[in-house]
Amino acid sequence: MARNIGNRLNQLANRRKGVDRLIRVAADSQPDILAKSLLQESWQKRATNQEYTRYALGSMQEVGADYTRISVETAERVGVQLKADLASAGISADFRLQGSVPLNVHIRGVSDVDLLTLDTNFMTYSTTGVLSQQGQYSGAPTPRTSMSVLSALRSEAEKILKIKYPKATVDTSGGKAISISGGSLARPVDVVPSHWHDNHAYQVSRQEHDRTVTILNKKVPETIDNLPFLHIKRVGERCDSVFGGLRKAIRLCKNVRADAIDEGTAINFPSFDIASTMYHADMDALKMGIFYELRILGEVQRFLHLLYHDEAFAKTLRVPDNSRIIFDTNEKYAGMKRLSIEIDDLVKEVAKEQVPWLHTPEGQVLKTSRDAIWSVQVPS
């Protein structure tokens, strides 16, 4: 890793400022991105003589508020256009954001935004739920199915996007989303056709975070039930309880993964599963990040190291919405192990910078690197 740290710092800065994805935004947005890229962010002014430390700290930070705001506004703009044109086609639609942007764990200035496009003329529900048992769901049975409804919604959305954004790239090859970028769009947007499913929990609480979203994977084809808002709620609440440390841990993992992949290391460990894994880390250790930010790096290394060496325990961990185990494929577990090695290497290099007296002239660690950085305070 040592020979790549200069490249990684440049890649981190370019990723955060959107320079790496200029081709995916509107031409009139590019000068603003390039102008902002010349300005230093606060993390770039920290640990000026310690490149690994600066990289670790920068990898934890949230993307600038303006970048996030523009991402959200662009998705909302696409939603407004779709709503009007879908209505003309007889489809009533509502919209929600899901994924890393609303959770604030995205790592790119130009980040794809997931726009759930919900057909509100159709829904399903658990027939054994409390509201169903009370007769709250009325209406004549319909021959329509989730598959037919979502297929029609997807087809209509694809036509609308191609017509309304003729200069944009509308990629319809994805199984779950229609990706649209460029043209007049300041940010790329992934349109995800979907509808509501009122599960047991939602019928009790009537809280939207408990409500299931059914989406289409047209490649199989099949429908998939997700709980995106419960994931956002649980991860967000746990993060808030530790003063932002959980989100920093997630971003750190995602940035290290991104740079390792760019350097040719295959890491099949999806962002959702990274967030789910860090959800089970030691929250007391992450909480200490408010005083000692490198404590977050140390806890990420400790927890991934534990999972690396205890596969049985790792495969008991469940995603925050409790719908499945995290490591439900061998590929994900292997990806986590490769990420663990990357984090191990980063911790060793940071420890050399922070406590050089704990190393031999040859670089051999005389004390566990993680322990050495527990109480290191890097000036802001």
JSON list of C-alpha atoms in Angstrom, two decimals, residues 197-300:
[
{"chain": "A", "resi": 197, "resn": "HIS", "atom": "CA", "xyz": [-46.42, -3.80, 0.64]},
{"chain": "A", "resi": 198, "resn": "ASP", "atom": "CA", "xyz": [-48.06, -3.43, 4.06]},
{"chain": "A", "resi": 199, "resn": "ASN", "atom": "CA", "xyz": [-46.38, -6.08, 6.18]},
{"chain": "A", "resi": 200, "resn": "HIS", "atom": "CA", "xyz": [-47.21, -7.16, 9.75]},
{"chain": "A", "resi": 201, "resn": "ALA", "atom": "CA", "xyz": [-45.04, -4.54, 11.42]},
{"chain": "A", "resi": 202, "resn": "TYR", "atom": "CA", "xyz": [-46.43, -1.68, 9.37]},
{"chain": "A", "resi": 203, "resn": "GLN", "atom": "CA", "xyz": [-50.01, -2.72, 10.05]},
{"chain": "A", "resi": 204, "resn": "VAL", "atom": "CA", "xyz": [-49.25, -2.38, 13.76]},
{"chain": "A", "resi": 205, "resn": "SER", "atom": "CA", "xyz": [-47.13, 0.78, 13.80]},
{"chain": "A", "resi": 206, "resn": "ARG", "atom": "CA", "xyz": [-48.42, 2.66, 10.70]},
{"chain": "A", "resi": 207, "resn": "GLN", "atom": "CA", "xyz": [-44.91, 4.12, 10.53]},
{"chain": "A", "resi": 208, "resn": "GLU", "atom": "CA", "xyz": [-43.43, 4.37, 7.05]},
{"chain": "A", "resi": 209, "resn": "HIS", "atom": "CA", "xyz": [-40.04, 3.07, 8.17]},
{"chain": "A", "resi": 210, "resn": "ASP", "atom": "CA", "xyz": [-41.73, -0.31, 8.83]},
{"chain": "A", "resi": 211, "resn": "ARG", "atom": "CA", "xyz": [-43.31, -0.45, 5.39]},
{"chain": "A", "resi": 212, "resn": "THR", "atom": "CA", "xyz": [-42.00, -2.84, 2.75]},
{"chain": "A", "resi": 213, "resn": "VAL", "atom": "CA", "xyz": [-41.14, -1.75, -0.78]},
{"chain": "A", "resi": 214, "resn": "THR", "atom": "CA", "xyz": [-41.53, -4.27, -3.60]},
{"chain": "A", "resi": 215, "resn": "ILE", "atom": "CA", "xyz": [-39.23, -3.78, -6.58]},
{"chain": "A", "resi": 216, "resn": "LEU", "atom": "CA", "xyz": [-38.71, -5.56, -9.88]},
{"chain": "A", "resi": 217, "resn": "ASN", "atom": "CA", "xyz": [-35.61, -7.32, -11.12]},
{"chain": "A", "resi": 218, "resn": "LYS", "atom": "CA", "xyz": [-36.45, -7.65, -14.79]},
{"chain": "A", "resi": 219, "resn": "LYS", "atom": "CA", "xyz": [-33.41, -9.80, -15.55]},
{"chain": "A", "resi": 220, "resn": "VAL", "atom": "CA", "xyz": [-34.78, -12.88, -13.76]},
{"chain": "A", "resi": 221, "resn": "PRO", "atom": "CA", "xyz": [-37.60, -11.71, -13.78]},
{"chain": "A", "resi": 222, "resn": "GLU", "atom": "CA", "xyz": [-38.70, -11.58, -10.14]},
{"chain": "A", "resi": 223, "resn": "THR", "atom": "CA", "xyz": [-39.99, -9.20, -7.50]},
{"chain": "A", "resi": 224, "resn": "ILE", "atom": "CA", "xyz": [-37.99, -8.43, -4.36]},
{"chain": "A", "resi": 225, "resn": "ASP", "atom": "CA", "xyz": [-39.22, -7.09, -1.03]},
{"chain": "A", "resi": 226, "resn": "ASN", "atom": "CA", "xyz": [-36.99, -4.56, 0.78]},
{"chain": "A", "resi": 227, "resn": "LEU", "atom": "CA", "xyz": [-37.15, -2.45, 3.93]},
{"chain": "A", "resi": 228, "resn": "PRO", "atom": "CA", "xyz": [-35.02, 0.55, 2.87]},
{"chain": "A", "resi": 229, "resn": "PHE", "atom": "CA", "xyz": [-36.42, 3.01, 5.39]},
{"chain": "A", "resi": 230, "resn": "LEU", "atom": "CA", "xyz": [-36.00, 0.68, 8.35]},
{"chain": "A", "resi": 231, "resn": "HIS", "atom": "CA", "xyz": [-32.35, 0.27, 7.37]},
{"chain": "A", "resi": 232, "resn": "ILE", "atom": "CA", "xyz": [-31.90, 4.05, 7.19]},
{"chain": "A", "resi": 233, "resn": "LYS", "atom": "CA", "xyz": [-33.67, 4.56, 10.51]},
{"chain": "A", "resi": 234, "resn": "ARG", "atom": "CA", "xyz": [-31.74, 1.93, 12.47]},
{"chain": "A", "resi": 235, "resn": "VAL", "atom": "CA", "xyz": [-28.31, 2.79, 11.10]},
{"chain": "A", "resi": 236, "resn": "GLY", "atom": "CA", "xyz": [-29.00, 6.50, 11.49]},
{"chain": "A", "resi": 237, "resn": "GLU", "atom": "CA", "xyz": [-30.21, 6.22, 15.07]},
{"chain": "A", "resi": 238, "resn": "ARG", "atom": "CA", "xyz": [-27.28, 4.04, 16.09]},
{"chain": "A", "resi": 239, "resn": "CYS", "atom": "CA", "xyz": [-24.88, 6.47, 14.45]},
{"chain": "A", "resi": 240, "resn": "ASP", "atom": "CA", "xyz": [-26.45, 9.47, 16.19]},
{"chain": "A", "resi": 241, "resn": "SER", "atom": "CA", "xyz": [-26.05, 7.68, 19.53]},
{"chain": "A", "resi": 242, "resn": "VAL", "atom": "CA", "xyz": [-22.26, 7.56, 18.98]},
{"chain": "A", "resi": 243, "resn": "PHE", "atom": "CA", "xyz": [-21.88, 11.12, 17.69]},
{"chain": "A", "resi": 244, "resn": "GLY", "atom": "CA", "xyz": [-21.43, 10.20, 14.03]},
{"chain": "A", "resi": 245, "resn": "GLY", "atom": "CA", "xyz": [-18.85, 7.47, 14.51]},
{"chain": "A", "resi": 246, "resn": "LEU", "atom": "CA", "xyz": [-20.80, 4.74, 12.71]},
{"chain": "A", "resi": 247, "resn": "ARG", "atom": "CA", "xyz": [-21.22, 6.74, 9.51]},
{"chain": "A", "resi": 248, "resn": "LYS", "atom": "CA", "xyz": [-17.50, 7.56, 9.61]},
{"chain": "A", "resi": 249, "resn": "ALA", "atom": "CA", "xyz": [-16.65, 3.87, 9.92]},
{"chain": "A", "resi": 250, "resn": "ILE", "atom": "CA", "xyz": [-18.88, 3.03, 6.95]},
{"chain": "A", "resi": 251, "resn": "ARG", "atom": "CA", "xyz": [-17.39, 5.78, 4.76]},
{"chain": "A", "resi": 252, "resn": "LEU", "atom": "CA", "xyz": [-13.87, 4.70, 5.69]},
{"chain": "A", "resi": 253, "resn": "CYS", "atom": "CA", "xyz": [-14.56, 1.14, 4.57]},
{"chain": "A", "resi": 254, "resn": "LYS", "atom": "CA", "xyz": [-16.22, 2.26, 1.35]},
{"chain": "A", "resi": 255, "resn": "ASN", "atom": "CA", "xyz": [-13.37, 4.59, 0.39]},
{"chain": "A", "resi": 256, "resn": "VAL", "atom": "CA", "xyz": [-10.70, 1.99, 1.10]},
{"chain": "A", "resi": 257, "resn": "ARG", "atom": "CA", "xyz": [-12.68, -0.55, -0.91]},
{"chain": "A", "resi": 258, "resn": "ALA", "atom": "CA", "xyz": [-13.06, 1.88, -3.83]},
{"chain": "A", "resi": 259, "resn": "ASP", "atom": "CA", "xyz": [-9.34, 2.64, -3.95]},
{"chain": "A", "resi": 260, "resn": "ALA", "atom": "CA", "xyz": [-8.34, -1.01, -3.64]},
{"chain": "A", "resi": 261, "resn": "ILE", "atom": "CA", "xyz": [-10.65, -1.88, -6.54]},
{"chain": "A", "resi": 262, "resn": "ASP", "atom": "CA", "xyz": [-9.15, 0.92, -8.63]},
{"chain": "A", "resi": 263, "resn": "GLU", "atom": "CA", "xyz": [-5.73, -0.61, -7.97]},
{"chain": "A", "resi": 264, "resn": "GLY", "atom": "CA", "xyz": [-6.88, -4.02, -9.17]},
{"chain": "A", "resi": 265, "resn": "THR", "atom": "CA", "xyz": [-7.93, -5.77, -5.95]},
{"chain": "A", "resi": 266, "resn": "ALA", "atom": "CA", "xyz": [-11.33, -7.43, -6.37]},
{"chain": "A", "resi": 267, "resn": "ILE", "atom": "CA", "xyz": [-13.51, -6.78, -3.32]},
{"chain": "A", "resi": 268, "resn": "ASN", "atom": "CA", "xyz": [-17.05, -8.10, -3.72]},
{"chain": "A", "resi": 269, "resn": "PHE", "atom": "CA", "xyz": [-18.53, -6.52, -0.60]},
{"chain": "A", "resi": 270, "resn": "PRO", "atom": "CA", "xyz": [-21.56, -4.32, -1.40]},
{"chain": "A", "resi": 271, "resn": "SER", "atom": "CA", "xyz": [-22.07, -0.97, 0.31]},
{"chain": "A", "resi": 272, "resn": "PHE", "atom": "CA", "xyz": [-25.28, -2.12, 1.97]},
{"chain": "A", "resi": 273, "resn": "ASP", "atom": "CA", "xyz": [-23.43, -5.02, 3.57]},
{"chain": "A", "resi": 274, "resn": "ILE", "atom": "CA", "xyz": [-20.53, -2.82, 4.65]},
{"chain": "A", "resi": 275, "resn": "ALA", "atom": "CA", "xyz": [-23.01, -0.58, 6.48]},
{"chain": "A", "resi": 276, "resn": "SER", "atom": "CA", "xyz": [-24.71, -3.63, 7.97]},
{"chain": "A", "resi": 277, "resn": "THR", "atom": "CA", "xyz": [-21.40, -5.04, 9.18]},
{"chain": "A", "resi": 278, "resn": "MET", "atom": "CA", "xyz": [-20.25, -1.83, 10.84]},
{"chain": "A", "resi": 279, "resn": "TYR", "atom": "CA", "xyz": [-23.66, -1.65, 12.53]},
{"chain": "A", "resi": 280, "resn": "HIS", "atom": "CA", "xyz": [-22.45, -4.53, 14.74]},
{"chain": "A", "resi": 281, "resn": "ALA", "atom": "CA", "xyz": [-19.09, -2.97, 15.68]},
{"chain": "A", "resi": 282, "resn": "ASP", "atom": "CA", "xyz": [-18.33, -1.78, 19.23]},
{"chain": "A", "resi": 283, "resn": "MET", "atom": "CA", "xyz": [-20.36, 1.41, 19.59]},
{"chain": "A", "resi": 284, "resn": "ASP", "atom": "CA", "xyz": [-18.45, 2.50, 22.72]},
{"chain": "A", "resi": 285, "resn": "ALA", "atom": "CA", "xyz": [-15.24, 2.47, 20.68]},
{"chain": "A", "resi": 286, "resn": "LEU", "atom": "CA", "xyz": [-16.86, 4.40, 17.81]},
{"chain": "A", "resi": 287, "resn": "LYS", "atom": "CA", "xyz": [-18.24, 6.90, 20.30]},
{"chain": "A", "resi": 288, "resn": "MET", "atom": "CA", "xyz": [-14.67, 7.70, 21.38]},
{"chain": "A", "resi": 289, "resn": "GLY", "atom": "CA", "xyz": [-14.11, 8.97, 17.86]},
{"chain": "A", "resi": 290, "resn": "ILE", "atom": "CA", "xyz": [-15.51, 12.31, 18.95]},
{"chain": "A", "resi": 291, "resn": "PHE", "atom": "CA", "xyz": [-12.30, 12.79, 20.97]},
{"chain": "A", "resi": 292, "resn": "TYR", "atom": "CA", "xyz": [-9.84, 10.49, 19.15]},
{"chain": "A", "resi": 293, "resn": "GLU", "atom": "CA", "xyz": [-10.88, 10.16, 15.52]},
{"chain": "A", "resi": 294, "resn": "LEU", "atom": "CA", "xyz": [-8.32, 7.46, 14.80]},
{"chain": "A", "resi": 295, "resn": "ARG", "atom": "CA", "xyz": [-10.13, 5.31, 17.35]},
{"chain": "A", "resi": 296, "resn": "ILE", "atom": "CA", "xyz": [-12.69, 4.73, 14.60]},
{"chain": "A", "resi": 297, "resn": "LEU", "atom": "CA", "xyz": [-9.99, 3.36, 12.30]},
{"chain": "A", "resi": 298, "resn": "GLY", "atom": "CA", "xyz": [-8.78, 1.13, 15.14]},
{"chain": "A", "resi": 299, "resn": "GLU", "atom": "CA", "xyz": [-12.26, -0.25, 15.82]},
{"chain": "A", "resi": 300, "resn": "VAL", "atom": "CA", "xyz": [-12.89, -0.93, 12.12]}
]
